[in-house]
C-alpha atoms as a printed R data frame, in Angstrom:
    type eleno elety resid chain resno       x       y       z
1   ATOM     1    CA   MET     A     1  27.477  -3.936 -38.600
2   ATOM     2    CA   SER     A     2  24.196  -2.076 -38.956
3   ATOM     3    CA   VAL     A     3  21.644  -1.638 -36.179
4   ATOM     4    CA   THR     A     4  18.064  -0.388 -36.045
5   ATOM     5    CA   PRO     A     5  17.096   1.223 -32.726
6   ATOM     6    CA   LYS     A     6  13.803   0.090 -31.202
7   ATOM     7    CA   LYS     A     7  13.675   1.702 -27.743
8   ATOM     8    CA   CYS     A     8  15.785   4.078 -25.744
9   ATOM     9    CA   ALA     A     9  15.509   4.086 -21.953
10  ATOM    10    CA   ILE     A    10  17.375   5.200 -18.850
11  ATOM    11    CA   ARG     A    11  18.489   3.852 -15.506
12  ATOM    12    CA   VAL     A    12  18.851   6.499 -12.832
13  ATOM    13    CA   ASP     A    13  21.194   4.775 -10.394
14  ATOM    14    CA   PRO     A    14  23.830   4.398 -11.736
15  ATOM    15    CA   PRO     A    15  23.090   6.795 -14.623
16  ATOM    16    CA   THR     A    16  22.867   4.642 -17.734
17  ATOM    17    CA   LEU     A    17  21.420   4.998 -21.224
18  ATOM    18    CA   ILE     A    18  19.885   1.723 -22.408
19  ATOM    19    CA   LEU     A    19  19.263   1.056 -26.101
20  ATOM    20    CA   THR     A    20  17.182  -1.826 -27.400
21  ATOM    21    CA   TYR     A    21  18.005  -2.454 -31.053
22  ATOM    22    CA   THR     A    22  17.789  -5.008 -33.842
23  ATOM    23    CA   ASP     A    23  21.052  -6.294 -35.244
24  ATOM    24    CA   ASP     A    24  20.397  -6.109 -38.990
25  ATOM    25    CA   SER     A    25  22.963  -8.772 -39.862
26  ATOM    26    CA   THR     A    26  21.389 -11.454 -37.628
27  ATOM    27    CA   GLY     A    27  17.872 -10.083 -37.037
28  ATOM    28    CA   LYS     A    28  18.248 -10.546 -33.287
29  ATOM    29    CA   VAL     A    29  16.950  -8.016 -30.785
30  ATOM    30    CA   ARG     A    30  19.691  -6.914 -28.416
31  ATOM    31    CA   GLN     A    31  20.138  -4.461 -25.574
32  ATOM    32    CA   ARG     A    32  23.117  -2.183 -24.972
33  ATOM    33    CA   SER     A    33  23.802  -0.347 -21.714
34  ATOM    34    CA   MET     A    34  25.922   2.780 -21.953
35  ATOM    35    CA   PRO     A    35  27.031   4.004 -18.514
36  ATOM    36    CA   LEU     A    36  27.117   7.771 -18.046
37  ATOM    37    CA   ARG     A    37  30.240   8.027 -15.934
38  ATOM    38    CA   ASN     A    38  30.574  11.192 -13.840
39  ATOM    39    CA   PHE     A    39  27.039  12.339 -14.784
40  ATOM    40    CA   THR     A    40  25.627  14.449 -11.955
41  ATOM    41    CA   LYS     A    41  22.784  16.896 -11.501
42  ATOM    42    CA   ARG     A    42  25.237  19.674 -12.431
43  ATOM    43    CA   SER     A    43  26.490  18.027 -15.636
44  ATOM    44    CA   GLY     A    44  25.980  19.632 -19.017
45  ATOM    45    CA   VAL     A    45  23.446  17.597 -20.987
46  ATOM    46    CA   ASP     A    46  24.616  18.823 -24.406
47  ATOM    47    CA   ARG     A    47  28.210  17.856 -23.631
48  ATOM    48    CA   PHE     A    48  27.168  14.334 -22.621
49  ATOM    49    CA   VAL     A    49  24.979  13.942 -25.716
50  ATOM    50    CA   ASN     A    50  27.905  14.992 -27.895
51  ATOM    51    CA   GLU     A    51  30.263  12.623 -26.090
52  ATOM    52    CA   LEU     A    52  27.856   9.699 -26.478
53  ATOM    53    CA   LYS     A    53  27.218  10.350 -30.172
54  ATOM    54    CA   THR     A    54  30.947  10.700 -30.975
55  ATOM    55    CA   ASN     A    55  32.295   7.950 -28.702
56  ATOM    56    CA   PRO     A    56  33.697   5.208 -30.979
57  ATOM    57    CA   ARG     A    57  32.202   2.479 -28.767
58  ATOM    58    CA   HIS     A    58  28.646   3.893 -28.950
59  ATOM    59    CA   LYS     A    59  28.646   5.781 -32.256
60  ATOM    60    CA   LYS     A    60  27.295   2.987 -34.446
61  ATOM    61    CA   TYR     A    61  24.454   2.291 -32.010
62  ATOM    62    CA   LEU     A    62  23.376   5.916 -31.548
63  ATOM    63    CA   GLU     A    63  23.734   7.243 -35.103
64  ATOM    64    CA   ASN     A    64  19.998   6.654 -35.774
65  ATOM    65    CA   VAL     A    65  18.866   8.014 -32.390
66  ATOM    66    CA   SER     A    66  18.183  11.745 -32.354
67  ATOM    67    CA   ALA     A    67  20.249  13.962 -30.101
68  ATOM    68    CA   ALA     A    68  17.015  15.555 -28.847
69  ATOM    69    CA   GLN     A    69  15.731  12.192 -27.584
70  ATOM    70    CA   ILE     A    70  18.993  11.459 -25.776
71  ATOM    71    CA   ALA     A    71  19.000  14.969 -24.273
72  ATOM    72    CA   LYS     A    72  15.430  14.509 -23.029
73  ATOM    73    CA   LEU     A    73  16.342  11.256 -21.294
74  ATOM    74    CA   LEU     A    74  19.451  12.786 -19.719
75  ATOM    75    CA   LYS     A    75  17.392  15.737 -18.444
76  ATOM    76    CA   ILE     A    76  15.039  13.263 -16.762
77  ATOM    77    CA   ILE     A    77  18.038  11.645 -15.034
78  ATOM    78    CA   LYS     A    78  19.220  15.089 -13.855
79  ATOM    79    CA   GLU     A    79  15.803  15.890 -12.382
80  ATOM    80    CA   ARG     A    80  15.697  12.509 -10.617
81  ATOM    81    CA   GLN     A    81  19.151  13.166  -9.162
82  ATOM    82    CA   SER     A    82  17.848  16.525  -7.912
83  ATOM    83    CA   GLY     A    83  15.294  14.674  -5.805
84  ATOM    84    CA   LEU     A    84  12.116  14.764  -7.902
85  ATOM    85    CA   SER     A    85   9.995  11.659  -8.424
86  ATOM    86    CA   MET     A    86   9.972   9.989 -11.825
87  ATOM    87    CA   GLU     A    87   6.526  11.410 -12.679
88  ATOM    88    CA   ALA     A    88   7.514  14.918 -11.595
89  ATOM    89    CA   SER     A    89  10.775  14.658 -13.545
90  ATOM    90    CA   VAL     A    90   9.001  13.577 -16.722
91  ATOM    91    CA   ASP     A    91   6.379  16.320 -16.320
92  ATOM    92    CA   LYS     A    92   9.028  18.995 -15.779
93  ATOM    93    CA   VAL     A    93  11.045  17.920 -18.819
94  ATOM    94    CA   LYS     A    94   7.890  17.760 -20.969
95  ATOM    95    CA   LYS     A    95   7.022  21.287 -19.879
96  ATOM    96    CA   GLU     A    96  10.537  22.497 -20.718
97  ATOM    97    CA   LEU     A    97  10.382  20.863 -24.149
98  ATOM    98    CA   SER     A    98   7.003  22.267 -25.141
99  ATOM    99    CA   VAL     A    99   5.737  25.750 -25.908
100 ATOM   100    CA   ASP     A   100   2.778  27.086 -23.947
101 ATOM   101    CA   PRO     A   101   0.847  29.633 -26.064
102 ATOM   102    CA   GLU     A   102   0.190  31.699 -22.922
103 ATOM   103    CA   GLU     A   103   3.869  31.816 -21.915
104 ATOM   104    CA   ASP     A   104   5.619  35.187 -22.232
105 ATOM   105    CA   LEU     A   105   8.754  34.397 -24.237
106 ATOM   106    CA   ASN     A   106  10.115  37.917 -23.596
107 ATOM   107    CA   LYS     A   107  10.880  36.906 -20.016
108 ATOM   108    CA   LEU     A   108  13.134  33.967 -20.964
109 ATOM   109    CA   ASP     A   109  16.911  34.031 -21.045
110 ATOM   110    CA   ASP     A   110  18.704  33.594 -24.379
111 ATOM   111    CA   ASP     A   111  19.341  29.850 -24.046
112 ATOM   112    CA   ALA     A   112  15.757  29.040 -23.074
113 ATOM   113    CA   LEU     A   113  14.447  31.272 -25.871
114 ATOM   114    CA   GLU     A   114  16.628  29.488 -28.444
115 ATOM   115    CA   GLN     A   115  15.337  26.152 -27.167
116 ATOM   116    CA   LYS     A   116  11.697  27.300 -27.479
117 ATOM   117    CA   LYS     A   117  12.369  28.629 -31.000
118 ATOM   118    CA   HIS     A   118  13.921  25.295 -31.978
119 ATOM   119    CA   ILE     A   119  10.858  23.456 -30.631
120 ATOM   120    CA   MET     A   120   8.534  25.784 -32.581
121 ATOM   121    CA   ASP     A   121  10.572  25.239 -35.771
122 ATOM   122    CA   LYS     A   122  10.398  21.458 -35.372
123 ATOM   123    CA   THR     A   123   6.649  21.594 -34.742
124 ATOM   124    CA   PHE     A   124   6.140  23.832 -37.776
125 ATOM   125    CA   GLU     A   125   8.135  21.535 -40.053
126 ATOM   126    CA   LYS     A   126   6.256  18.492 -38.750
127 ATOM   127    CA   ASN     A   127   2.856  20.082 -39.462
128 ATOM   128    CA   ARG     A   128   3.814  21.829 -42.695
129 ATOM   129    CA   LYS     A   129   1.991  20.823 -45.881
130 ATOM   130    CA   LYS     A   130   4.321  20.780 -48.877
131 ATOM   131    CA   PRO     A   131   3.601  20.404 -52.583
132 ATOM   132    CA   GLY     A   132   3.569  16.684 -53.226
133 ATOM   133    CA   ASP     A   133   1.841  15.808 -49.942
134 ATOM   134    CA   LYS     A   134  -1.474  14.028 -50.491
135 ATOM   135    CA   ASP     A   135  -3.501  16.612 -48.534
136 ATOM   136    CA   PHE     A   136  -1.699  19.689 -49.933
137 ATOM   137    CA   GLN     A   137  -3.978  22.405 -51.321
138 ATOM   138    CA   TYR     A   138  -2.780  25.561 -53.017
139 ATOM   139    CA   ASP     A   139  -4.397  28.919 -52.201
140 ATOM   140    CA   ILE     A   140  -6.916  27.972 -49.524
141 ATOM   141    CA   ASP     A   141  -9.675  30.524 -48.827
142 ATOM   142    CA   VAL     A   142 -11.106  30.504 -45.316
143 ATOM   143    CA   ASP     A   143 -14.248  32.424 -44.310
144 ATOM   144    CA   PHE     A   144 -14.112  33.400 -40.656
145 ATOM   145    CA   GLY     A   145 -17.618  34.894 -40.608
146 ATOM   146    CA   ASP     A   146 -18.710  38.409 -39.732
147 ATOM   147    CA   GLY     A   147 -18.592  38.050 -35.937
148 ATOM   148    CA   GLY     A   148 -14.937  39.055 -35.629
149 ATOM   149    CA   ILE     A   149 -15.104  42.517 -37.234
150 ATOM   150    CA   GLU     A   150 -14.914  45.455 -34.864
151 ATOM   151    CA   CYS     A   151 -15.282  49.096 -35.782
152 ATOM   152    CA   SER     A   152 -12.618  51.548 -34.733
153 ATOM   153    CA   GLY     A   153 -12.734  55.325 -34.736
154 ATOM   154    CA   TRP     A   154  -9.614  55.719 -36.844
155 ATOM   155    CA   ASP     A   155 -10.849  53.569 -39.752
156 ATOM   156    CA   SER     A   156 -14.436  54.767 -39.960
157 ATOM   157    CA   GLY     A   157 -13.976  56.058 -43.511
158 ATOM   158    CA   GLU     A   158 -14.913  59.634 -42.682
159 ATOM   159    CA   GLU     A   159 -12.376  62.273 -43.549
160 ATOM   160    CA   SER     A   160 -12.458  64.579 -40.553
161 ATOM   161    CA   ASP     A   161  -9.087  66.285 -41.218
162 ATOM   162    CA   PRO     A   162  -8.433  67.083 -44.900
163 ATOM   163    CA   SER     A   163  -4.837  68.147 -44.222
164 ATOM   164    CA   PHE     A   164  -3.572  64.562 -44.603
């Protein structure tokens, strides 16, 4: 039996992952609820994602759903269980799963830094232009104008000390 996922959603109480999919053999749209037993605000999201994706009962339904999407939904459930509103939970998870250019990545712990690097890699690959893409151009020259050039004392071109 082959399925094509359409939507993935959550229910907070009780914690449940809900998948809307099309059954490819019949063409019918169906919905599957997958309860997250023993999922609390202290539960490990990665462990639950792995359990869901490898569980024989859910495996065929979740094979075409990315682990990152499931993890994002489970993080929203965790934030809701911690007492945040739905909007605040979604905003917090979005902030965690994005990279702010002004954020100092040197201050992050190793796990958070790895997560940010993974997000940057995914964004790079999504935006990357490869040979064969319709808008790919080889060797692009960009003129940034003369307004950005600053003179420095060390590169003035004058040889003040000939001992070098």
